[in-house]
């Protein structure tokens, strides 16, 4: 599903550089990426998402070389194959919970917002206990409810790859636990691949494999219980 080889990426503005010799993630794997704040986790996620492009090395997603694509092609790949959950949740406040869940269809003209999509959104909202507030503007939801909407939005279009950037870090313990349960459950059901960044060591047993990032060095990438090497 994902393969990074001999990657180097550096921000022009500061001295930070990220390096990954080899990171290979199989379809359906659930990967946690851990590391201290500022170690490069978000940078790694953005390289996988094709938001950033490495200065050398290759990023491949579903057999396509993301690092060699145009901006437009990378955006299209992102919109068609990936669902993203953000640290800051990032809903559109004046849209309802339901409309926020359906945003992947609004921003991607290749996906049609048909009745099947609408039904999937309703089912997801029901699953996460938000049926009663699905018509409410996102600004009127609690943090926990907002992130459940964010998770539904990431999964509604049935992406093969879900990328989550510390999705529970702005939640209290109880909401964090239920948001993680939900994310894992939905990902398991859909068979999607999950790459989630987290600070919370207690969450690690829920994942197939842990990748560590320390001061820009990506490691622990090819060893592990369920996977190793290139697939
Ligand atoms: P993490 O997600 O692990 O906290 P990041 O990948 O966000 O780490 O950041 C890694 C390093 O890159 C930090 O030192 C940060 O200051 C720097 N950095 C992040 N984004 C940018 C940017 N847009 N421009 C310049 N430097 C950045
Ligand atoms: Mg980060």
PDB file of C-alpha atoms and ligand atoms in Angstrom:
ATOM      1  CA  UNK A   1       0.000   0.000   0.000  1.00  0.00           C
ATOM      2  CA  UNK A   2       2.759   2.430   0.970  1.00  0.00           C
ATOM      3  CA  UNK A   3       6.455   2.346   0.319  1.00  0.00           C
ATOM      4  CA  UNK A   4       9.008   5.000   1.123  1.00  0.00           C
ATOM      5  CA  UNK A   5      12.583   4.401   0.035  1.00  0.00           C
ATOM      6  CA  UNK A   6      15.649   6.481   0.747  1.00  0.00           C
ATOM      7  CA  UNK A   7      13.620   9.558   1.491  1.00  0.00           C
ATOM      8  CA  UNK A   8      15.072  12.898   2.454  1.00  0.00           C
ATOM      9  CA  UNK A   9      12.915  15.923   3.001  1.00  0.00           C
ATOM     10  CA  UNK A  10      14.057  19.291   4.345  1.00  0.00           C
ATOM     11  CA  UNK A  11      12.090  22.446   5.030  1.00  0.00           C
ATOM     12  CA  UNK A  12      13.773  25.422   3.431  1.00  0.00           C
ATOM     13  CA  UNK A  13      12.932  27.722   6.313  1.00  0.00           C
ATOM     14  CA  UNK A  14      14.761  25.832   9.054  1.00  0.00           C
ATOM     15  CA  UNK A  15      17.342  23.092   9.416  1.00  0.00           C
ATOM     16  CA  UNK A  16      14.877  20.293  10.000  1.00  0.00           C
ATOM     17  CA  UNK A  17      15.299  17.205   7.823  1.00  0.00           C
ATOM     18  CA  UNK A  18      13.376  13.941   7.747  1.00  0.00           C
ATOM     19  CA  UNK A  19      15.031  10.729   6.597  1.00  0.00           C
ATOM     20  CA  UNK A  20      13.560   7.295   5.985  1.00  0.00           C
ATOM     21  CA  UNK A  21      15.608   4.503   4.458  1.00  0.00           C
ATOM     22  CA  UNK A  22      12.746   2.091   4.002  1.00  0.00           C
ATOM     23  CA  UNK A  23       9.185   2.127   5.212  1.00  0.00           C
ATOM     24  CA  UNK A  24       6.855  -0.452   3.805  1.00  0.00           C
ATOM     25  CA  UNK A  25       3.244  -0.694   4.885  1.00  0.00           C
ATOM     26  CA  UNK A  26       0.992  -3.506   3.703  1.00  0.00           C
ATOM     27  CA  UNK A  27      -2.640  -3.178   2.743  1.00  0.00           C
ATOM     28  CA  UNK A  28      -4.856  -3.429   5.795  1.00  0.00           C
ATOM     29  CA  UNK A  29      -2.068  -2.828   8.306  1.00  0.00           C
ATOM     30  CA  UNK A  30      -2.649  -0.498  11.223  1.00  0.00           C
ATOM     31  CA  UNK A  31       0.473   1.495  11.945  1.00  0.00           C
ATOM     32  CA  UNK A  32       1.105   3.824  14.860  1.00  0.00           C
ATOM     33  CA  UNK A  33       3.769   6.475  14.392  1.00  0.00           C
ATOM     34  CA  UNK A  34       5.265   7.692  17.658  1.00  0.00           C
ATOM     35  CA  UNK A  35       7.867  10.256  18.563  1.00  0.00           C
ATOM     36  CA  UNK A  36       8.297  13.415  20.568  1.00  0.00           C
ATOM     37  CA  UNK A  37       6.772  16.669  19.462  1.00  0.00           C
ATOM     38  CA  UNK A  38       8.816  18.163  16.641  1.00  0.00           C
ATOM     39  CA  UNK A  39      10.375  14.817  15.655  1.00  0.00           C
ATOM     40  CA  UNK A  40       8.817  14.852  12.190  1.00  0.00           C
ATOM     41  CA  UNK A  41       5.636  12.749  12.484  1.00  0.00           C
ATOM     42  CA  UNK A  42       3.387  15.208  10.660  1.00  0.00           C
ATOM     43  CA  UNK A  43       6.062  15.739   8.029  1.00  0.00           C
ATOM     44  CA  UNK A  44       6.132  11.967   7.424  1.00  0.00           C
ATOM     45  CA  UNK A  45       2.339  11.832   7.156  1.00  0.00           C
ATOM     46  CA  UNK A  46       2.319  14.722   4.685  1.00  0.00           C
ATOM     47  CA  UNK A  47       4.912  12.944   2.541  1.00  0.00           C
ATOM     48  CA  UNK A  48       2.674   9.865   2.419  1.00  0.00           C
ATOM     49  CA  UNK A  49      -0.339  12.059   1.620  1.00  0.00           C
ATOM     50  CA  UNK A  50       1.538  13.811  -1.176  1.00  0.00           C
ATOM     51  CA  UNK A  51       1.053  17.169   0.509  1.00  0.00           C
ATOM     52  CA  UNK A  52       4.844  17.382   0.663  1.00  0.00           C
ATOM     53  CA  UNK A  53       7.309  15.922  -1.831  1.00  0.00           C
ATOM     54  CA  UNK A  54      10.734  14.578  -0.797  1.00  0.00           C
ATOM     55  CA  UNK A  55      13.903  16.208  -2.115  1.00  0.00           C
ATOM     56  CA  UNK A  56      15.188  12.731  -2.910  1.00  0.00           C
ATOM     57  CA  UNK A  57      13.886   9.207  -2.684  1.00  0.00           C
ATOM     58  CA  UNK A  58      10.578   7.676  -3.636  1.00  0.00           C
ATOM     59  CA  UNK A  59       7.112   7.641  -2.112  1.00  0.00           C
ATOM     60  CA  UNK A  60       4.759   5.051  -3.561  1.00  0.00           C
ATOM     61  CA  UNK A  61       1.110   4.643  -2.676  1.00  0.00           C
ATOM     62  CA  UNK A  62      -0.882   1.808  -4.221  1.00  0.00           C
ATOM     63  CA  UNK A  63       1.878   1.232  -6.726  1.00  0.00           C
ATOM     64  CA  UNK A  64       1.865   4.829  -7.917  1.00  0.00           C
ATOM     65  CA  UNK A  65       4.929   6.993  -7.489  1.00  0.00           C
ATOM     66  CA  UNK A  66       3.494   9.940  -5.604  1.00  0.00           C
ATOM     67  CA  UNK A  67       6.817  11.736  -5.437  1.00  0.00           C
ATOM     68  CA  UNK A  68       6.973  11.937  -9.251  1.00  0.00           C
ATOM     69  CA  UNK A  69       3.436  13.212  -9.829  1.00  0.00           C
ATOM     70  CA  UNK A  70       2.234  16.711 -10.574  1.00  0.00           C
ATOM     71  CA  UNK A  71       0.486  18.690  -7.827  1.00  0.00           C
ATOM     72  CA  UNK A  72      -2.805  18.011  -9.500  1.00  0.00           C
ATOM     73  CA  UNK A  73      -2.264  14.263  -9.783  1.00  0.00           C
ATOM     74  CA  UNK A  74      -1.180  14.056  -6.141  1.00  0.00           C
ATOM     75  CA  UNK A  75      -4.260  15.931  -5.059  1.00  0.00           C
ATOM     76  CA  UNK A  76      -6.453  13.640  -7.112  1.00  0.00           C
ATOM     77  CA  UNK A  77      -4.823  10.537  -5.616  1.00  0.00           C
ATOM     78  CA  UNK A  78      -5.294  11.997  -2.154  1.00  0.00           C
ATOM     79  CA  UNK A  79      -8.951  12.728  -2.760  1.00  0.00           C
ATOM     80  CA  UNK A  80      -9.720   9.359  -4.299  1.00  0.00           C
ATOM     81  CA  UNK A  81      -7.762   6.981  -2.102  1.00  0.00           C
ATOM     82  CA  UNK A  82      -7.167   8.689   1.254  1.00  0.00           C
ATOM     83  CA  UNK A  83      -9.247   9.820   4.172  1.00  0.00           C
ATOM     84  CA  UNK A  84      -7.659  12.208   6.652  1.00  0.00           C
ATOM     85  CA  UNK A  85      -8.345  12.900  10.324  1.00  0.00           C
ATOM     86  CA  UNK A  86      -6.727  16.034  11.673  1.00  0.00           C
ATOM     87  CA  UNK A  87      -5.296  16.932  15.044  1.00  0.00           C
ATOM     88  CA  UNK A  88      -7.221  20.190  15.180  1.00  0.00           C
ATOM     89  CA  UNK A  89     -10.374  18.416  13.932  1.00  0.00           C
ATOM     90  CA  UNK A  90     -10.998  21.157  11.357  1.00  0.00           C
ATOM     91  CA  UNK A  91     -14.707  21.020  10.646  1.00  0.00           C
ATOM     92  CA  UNK A  92     -16.531  23.787   8.825  1.00  0.00           C
ATOM     93  CA  UNK A  93     -18.377  25.384  11.719  1.00  0.00           C
ATOM     94  CA  UNK A  94     -21.429  26.690   9.880  1.00  0.00           C
ATOM     95  CA  UNK A  95     -22.108  23.390   8.133  1.00  0.00           C
ATOM     96  CA  UNK A  96     -24.096  20.680   9.874  1.00  0.00           C
ATOM     97  CA  UNK A  97     -22.489  17.502  11.158  1.00  0.00           C
ATOM     98  CA  UNK A  98     -24.007  15.677   8.188  1.00  0.00           C
ATOM     99  CA  UNK A  99     -22.709  18.214   5.668  1.00  0.00           C
ATOM    100  CA  UNK A 100     -19.244  18.011   7.202  1.00  0.00           C
ATOM    101  CA  UNK A 101     -19.279  14.232   6.840  1.00  0.00           C
ATOM    102  CA  UNK A 102     -20.204  14.622   3.168  1.00  0.00           C
ATOM    103  CA  UNK A 103     -17.432  17.142   2.397  1.00  0.00           C
ATOM    104  CA  UNK A 104     -15.235  14.589   0.581  1.00  0.00           C
ATOM    105  CA  UNK A 105     -17.954  14.477  -2.055  1.00  0.00           C
ATOM    106  CA  UNK A 106     -18.155  18.263  -2.358  1.00  0.00           C
ATOM    107  CA  UNK A 107     -14.442  18.772  -2.879  1.00  0.00           C
ATOM    108  CA  UNK A 108     -13.930  15.888  -5.285  1.00  0.00           C
ATOM    109  CA  UNK A 109     -15.849  16.160  -8.500  1.00  0.00           C
ATOM    110  CA  UNK A 110     -14.908  12.570  -9.357  1.00  0.00           C
ATOM    111  CA  UNK A 111     -17.149  11.354  -6.567  1.00  0.00           C
ATOM    112  CA  UNK A 112     -20.846  11.766  -6.974  1.00  0.00           C
ATOM    113  CA  UNK A 113     -22.923  12.661  -3.980  1.00  0.00           C
ATOM    114  CA  UNK A 114     -25.581  10.073  -4.669  1.00  0.00           C
ATOM    115  CA  UNK A 115     -28.148   8.495  -2.418  1.00  0.00           C
ATOM    116  CA  UNK A 116     -25.748   5.677  -1.489  1.00  0.00           C
ATOM    117  CA  UNK A 117     -23.247   8.230  -0.193  1.00  0.00           C
ATOM    118  CA  UNK A 118     -25.934  10.044   1.766  1.00  0.00           C
ATOM    119  CA  UNK A 119     -27.102   6.784   3.259  1.00  0.00           C
ATOM    120  CA  UNK A 120     -23.547   5.859   4.246  1.00  0.00           C
ATOM    121  CA  UNK A 121     -23.189   9.215   5.978  1.00  0.00           C
ATOM    122  CA  UNK A 122     -26.411   8.618   7.920  1.00  0.00           C
ATOM    123  CA  UNK A 123     -25.300   5.129   8.904  1.00  0.00           C
ATOM    124  CA  UNK A 124     -21.940   6.370  10.106  1.00  0.00           C
ATOM    125  CA  UNK A 125     -23.518   9.181  12.114  1.00  0.00           C
ATOM    126  CA  UNK A 126     -25.854   6.689  13.698  1.00  0.00           C
ATOM    127  CA  UNK A 127     -22.975   4.327  14.488  1.00  0.00           C
ATOM    128  CA  UNK A 128     -21.117   7.059  16.322  1.00  0.00           C
ATOM    129  CA  UNK A 129     -24.195   8.156  18.252  1.00  0.00           C
ATOM    130  CA  UNK A 130     -24.683  11.457  16.443  1.00  0.00           C
ATOM    131  CA  UNK A 131     -27.921  10.771  14.646  1.00  0.00           C
ATOM    132  CA  UNK A 132     -29.856  13.152  16.855  1.00  0.00           C
ATOM    133  CA  UNK A 133     -27.478  16.050  16.174  1.00  0.00           C
ATOM    134  CA  UNK A 134     -26.666  15.338  12.531  1.00  0.00           C
ATOM    135  CA  UNK A 135     -28.481  18.492  11.402  1.00  0.00           C
ATOM    136  CA  UNK A 136     -26.804  20.730  13.959  1.00  0.00           C
ATOM    137  CA  UNK A 137     -24.075  23.156  12.920  1.00  0.00           C
ATOM    138  CA  UNK A 138     -20.629  21.843  13.831  1.00  0.00           C
ATOM    139  CA  UNK A 139     -20.065  24.930  15.994  1.00  0.00           C
ATOM    140  CA  UNK A 140     -22.735  23.594  18.358  1.00  0.00           C
ATOM    141  CA  UNK A 141     -21.037  20.245  18.952  1.00  0.00           C
ATOM    142  CA  UNK A 142     -18.691  19.244  21.774  1.00  0.00           C
ATOM    143  CA  UNK A 143     -15.034  18.450  21.035  1.00  0.00           C
ATOM    144  CA  UNK A 144     -15.697  14.723  21.328  1.00  0.00           C
ATOM    145  CA  UNK A 145     -18.661  14.961  18.978  1.00  0.00           C
ATOM    146  CA  UNK A 146     -16.652  17.053  16.544  1.00  0.00           C
ATOM    147  CA  UNK A 147     -13.891  14.473  16.298  1.00  0.00           C
ATOM    148  CA  UNK A 148     -16.440  11.703  15.784  1.00  0.00           C
ATOM    149  CA  UNK A 149     -17.726  13.765  12.839  1.00  0.00           C
ATOM    150  CA  UNK A 150     -14.115  14.101  11.659  1.00  0.00           C
ATOM    151  CA  UNK A 151     -13.698  10.325  11.762  1.00  0.00           C
ATOM    152  CA  UNK A 152     -16.951   9.754   9.847  1.00  0.00           C
ATOM    153  CA  UNK A 153     -15.816  12.260   7.242  1.00  0.00           C
ATOM    154  CA  UNK A 154     -12.493  10.447   6.787  1.00  0.00           C
ATOM    155  CA  UNK A 155     -14.271   7.135   6.222  1.00  0.00           C
ATOM    156  CA  UNK A 156     -17.439   8.048   4.356  1.00  0.00           C
ATOM    157  CA  UNK A 157     -15.990   7.670   0.879  1.00  0.00           C
ATOM    158  CA  UNK A 158     -14.486   4.285   1.792  1.00  0.00           C
ATOM    159  CA  UNK A 159     -10.836   5.197   1.277  1.00  0.00           C
ATOM    160  CA  UNK A 160      -8.232   2.450   1.080  1.00  0.00           C
ATOM    161  CA  UNK A 161      -5.899   4.487   3.258  1.00  0.00           C
ATOM    162  CA  UNK A 162      -6.746   6.461   6.391  1.00  0.00           C
ATOM    163  CA  UNK A 163      -4.191   8.965   7.671  1.00  0.00           C
ATOM    164  CA  UNK A 164      -4.751  10.368  11.157  1.00  0.00           C
ATOM    165  CA  UNK A 165      -2.626  13.078  12.771  1.00  0.00           C
ATOM    166  CA  UNK A 166      -2.913  12.747  16.551  1.00  0.00           C
ATOM    167  CA  UNK A 167      -6.702  12.549  16.251  1.00  0.00           C
ATOM    168  CA  UNK A 168      -7.251  12.168  19.987  1.00  0.00           C
ATOM    169  CA  UNK A 169      -4.841  14.766  21.322  1.00  0.00           C
ATOM    170  CA  UNK A 170      -7.429  17.525  21.714  1.00  0.00           C
ATOM    171  CA  UNK A 171      -9.851  15.227  23.579  1.00  0.00           C
ATOM    172  CA  UNK A 172     -10.153  14.268  27.237  1.00  0.00           C
ATOM    173  CA  UNK A 173      -9.323  10.662  28.165  1.00  0.00           C
ATOM    174  CA  UNK A 174     -12.843   9.341  27.840  1.00  0.00           C
ATOM    175  CA  UNK A 175     -13.515  10.960  24.471  1.00  0.00           C
ATOM    176  CA  UNK A 176     -10.049  10.006  23.266  1.00  0.00           C
ATOM    177  CA  UNK A 177     -10.699   6.354  24.081  1.00  0.00           C
ATOM    178  CA  UNK A 178     -14.062   6.285  22.350  1.00  0.00           C
ATOM    179  CA  UNK A 179     -12.752   8.138  19.289  1.00  0.00           C
ATOM    180  CA  UNK A 180      -9.887   5.653  18.961  1.00  0.00           C
ATOM    181  CA  UNK A 181     -12.247   2.677  19.418  1.00  0.00           C
ATOM    182  CA  UNK A 182     -14.405   4.064  16.699  1.00  0.00           C
ATOM    183  CA  UNK A 183     -11.586   4.760  14.290  1.00  0.00           C
ATOM    184  CA  UNK A 184     -10.105   1.278  14.728  1.00  0.00           C
ATOM    185  CA  UNK A 185     -13.504  -0.375  14.419  1.00  0.00           C
ATOM    186  CA  UNK A 186     -14.422   1.444  11.222  1.00  0.00           C
ATOM    187  CA  UNK A 187     -11.002   0.851   9.710  1.00  0.00           C
ATOM    188  CA  UNK A 188     -11.179  -2.860  10.581  1.00  0.00           C
ATOM    189  CA  UNK A 189     -14.606  -3.176   9.023  1.00  0.00           C
ATOM    190  CA  UNK A 190     -13.587  -1.484   5.811  1.00  0.00           C
ATOM    191  CA  UNK A 191     -10.219  -3.251   5.558  1.00  0.00           C
ATOM    192  CA  UNK A 192      -8.503   0.113   5.079  1.00  0.00           C
ATOM    193  CA  UNK A 193      -4.863   0.705   5.904  1.00  0.00           C
ATOM    194  CA  UNK A 194      -4.373   3.054   8.863  1.00  0.00           C
ATOM    195  CA  UNK A 195      -1.406   5.279   9.625  1.00  0.00           C
ATOM    196  CA  UNK A 196      -2.015   7.160  12.848  1.00  0.00           C
ATOM    197  CA  UNK A 197       0.310   9.493  14.691  1.00  0.00           C
ATOM    198  CA  UNK A 198       0.034   9.401  18.436  1.00  0.00           C
ATOM    199  CA  UNK A 199       1.670  10.569  21.605  1.00  0.00           C
ATOM    200  CA  UNK A 200      -0.177   8.102  23.762  1.00  0.00           C
ATOM    201  CA  UNK A 201       1.744   4.893  24.506  1.00  0.00           C
ATOM    202  CA  UNK A 202      -1.402   3.310  25.954  1.00  0.00           C
ATOM    203  CA  UNK A 203      -2.864   3.278  22.440  1.00  0.00           C
ATOM    204  CA  UNK A 204      -0.038   1.264  20.881  1.00  0.00           C
ATOM    205  CA  UNK A 205      -1.355  -2.278  21.558  1.00  0.00           C
ATOM    206  CA  UNK A 206      -4.257  -1.507  19.228  1.00  0.00           C
ATOM    207  CA  UNK A 207      -1.911  -1.360  16.246  1.00  0.00           C
ATOM    208  CA  UNK A 208      -0.165  -4.027  14.188  1.00  0.00           C
ATOM    209  CA  UNK A 209       3.127  -2.183  14.192  1.00  0.00           C
ATOM    210  CA  UNK A 210       4.823   0.867  15.614  1.00  0.00           C
ATOM    211  CA  UNK A 211       7.088   3.162  13.626  1.00  0.00           C
ATOM    212  CA  UNK A 212       9.272   5.507  15.643  1.00  0.00           C
ATOM    213  CA  UNK A 213      10.384   8.947  14.528  1.00  0.00           C
ATOM    214  CA  UNK A 214      13.184  10.620  16.426  1.00  0.00           C
ATOM    215  CA  UNK A 215      14.761  13.897  15.359  1.00  0.00           C
ATOM    216  CA  UNK A 216      13.813  13.264  11.776  1.00  0.00           C
ATOM    217  CA  UNK A 217      14.978   9.633  11.645  1.00  0.00           C
ATOM    218  CA  UNK A 218      12.235   7.167  10.796  1.00  0.00           C
ATOM    219  CA  UNK A 219      12.961   3.744  12.249  1.00  0.00           C
ATOM    220  CA  UNK A 220      11.387   0.538  13.442  1.00  0.00           C
ATOM    221  CA  UNK A 221       9.890   0.556  10.038  1.00  0.00           C
ATOM    222  CA  UNK A 222      10.708  -2.828   8.609  1.00  0.00           C
ATOM    223  CA  UNK A 223      10.748  -5.020  11.692  1.00  0.00           C
ATOM    224  CA  UNK A 224       7.661  -6.034  13.581  1.00  0.00           C
ATOM    225  CA  UNK A 225       5.295  -8.812  14.445  1.00  0.00           C
ATOM    226  CA  UNK A 226       2.977  -8.724  11.488  1.00  0.00           C
ATOM    227  CA  UNK A 227       5.041  -7.374   8.692  1.00  0.00           C
ATOM    228  CA  UNK A 228       8.542  -6.997   7.440  1.00  0.00           C
ATOM    229  CA  UNK A 229      10.287  -5.957   4.304  1.00  0.00           C
ATOM    230  CA  UNK A 230       8.726  -5.181   1.019  1.00  0.00           C
ATOM    231  CA  UNK A 231       5.300  -6.453   0.141  1.00  0.00           C
TER     232      UNK A 231
HETATM  233  P1  LIG B   1       5.723  16.435  14.837  1.00  0.00           P
HETATM  234  O1  LIG B   1       4.486  16.206  14.042  1.00  0.00           O
HETATM  235  O2  LIG B   1       6.438  15.175  15.219  1.00  0.00           O
HETATM  236  O3  LIG B   1       5.468  17.282  16.036  1.00  0.00           O
HETATM  237  P2  LIG B   1       6.558  18.046  12.556  1.00  0.00           P
HETATM  238  O4  LIG B   1       6.694  17.099  11.422  1.00  0.00           O
HETATM  239  O5  LIG B   1       5.339  18.864  12.620  1.00  0.00           O
HETATM  240  O6  LIG B   1       6.765  17.220  13.926  1.00  0.00           O
HETATM  241  O7  LIG B   1       7.776  19.029  12.593  1.00  0.00           O
HETATM  242  C1  LIG B   1       9.127  18.596  12.545  1.00  0.00           C
HETATM  243  C2  LIG B   1      10.049  19.785  12.471  1.00  0.00           C
HETATM  244  O8  LIG B   1       9.848  20.484  11.259  1.00  0.00           O
HETATM  245  C3  LIG B   1       9.849  20.796  13.586  1.00  0.00           C
HETATM  246  O9  LIG B   1      11.120  21.249  13.983  1.00  0.00           O
HETATM  247  C4  LIG B   1       9.083  21.904  12.940  1.00  0.00           C
HETATM  248  O10 LIG B   1       9.405  23.138  13.495  1.00  0.00           O
HETATM  249  C5  LIG B   1       9.539  21.838  11.513  1.00  0.00           C
HETATM  250  N1  LIG B   1       8.462  22.253  10.597  1.00  0.00           N
HETATM  251  C6  LIG B   1       7.223  21.730  10.536  1.00  0.00           C
HETATM  252  N2  LIG B   1       6.486  22.327   9.571  1.00  0.00           N
HETATM  253  C7  LIG B   1       7.283  23.272   9.009  1.00  0.00           C
HETATM  254  C8  LIG B   1       7.116  24.217   7.956  1.00  0.00           C
HETATM  255  N3  LIG B   1       5.974  24.323   7.275  1.00  0.00           N
HETATM  256  N4  LIG B   1       8.172  25.012   7.664  1.00  0.00           N
HETATM  257  C9  LIG B   1       9.324  24.916   8.308  1.00  0.00           C
HETATM  258  N5  LIG B   1       9.558  24.031   9.311  1.00  0.00           N
HETATM  259  C10 LIG B   1       8.560  23.213   9.665  1.00  0.00           C
HETATM  260 MG1  LIG B   2       2.529  16.795  14.373  1.00  0.00          MG
END
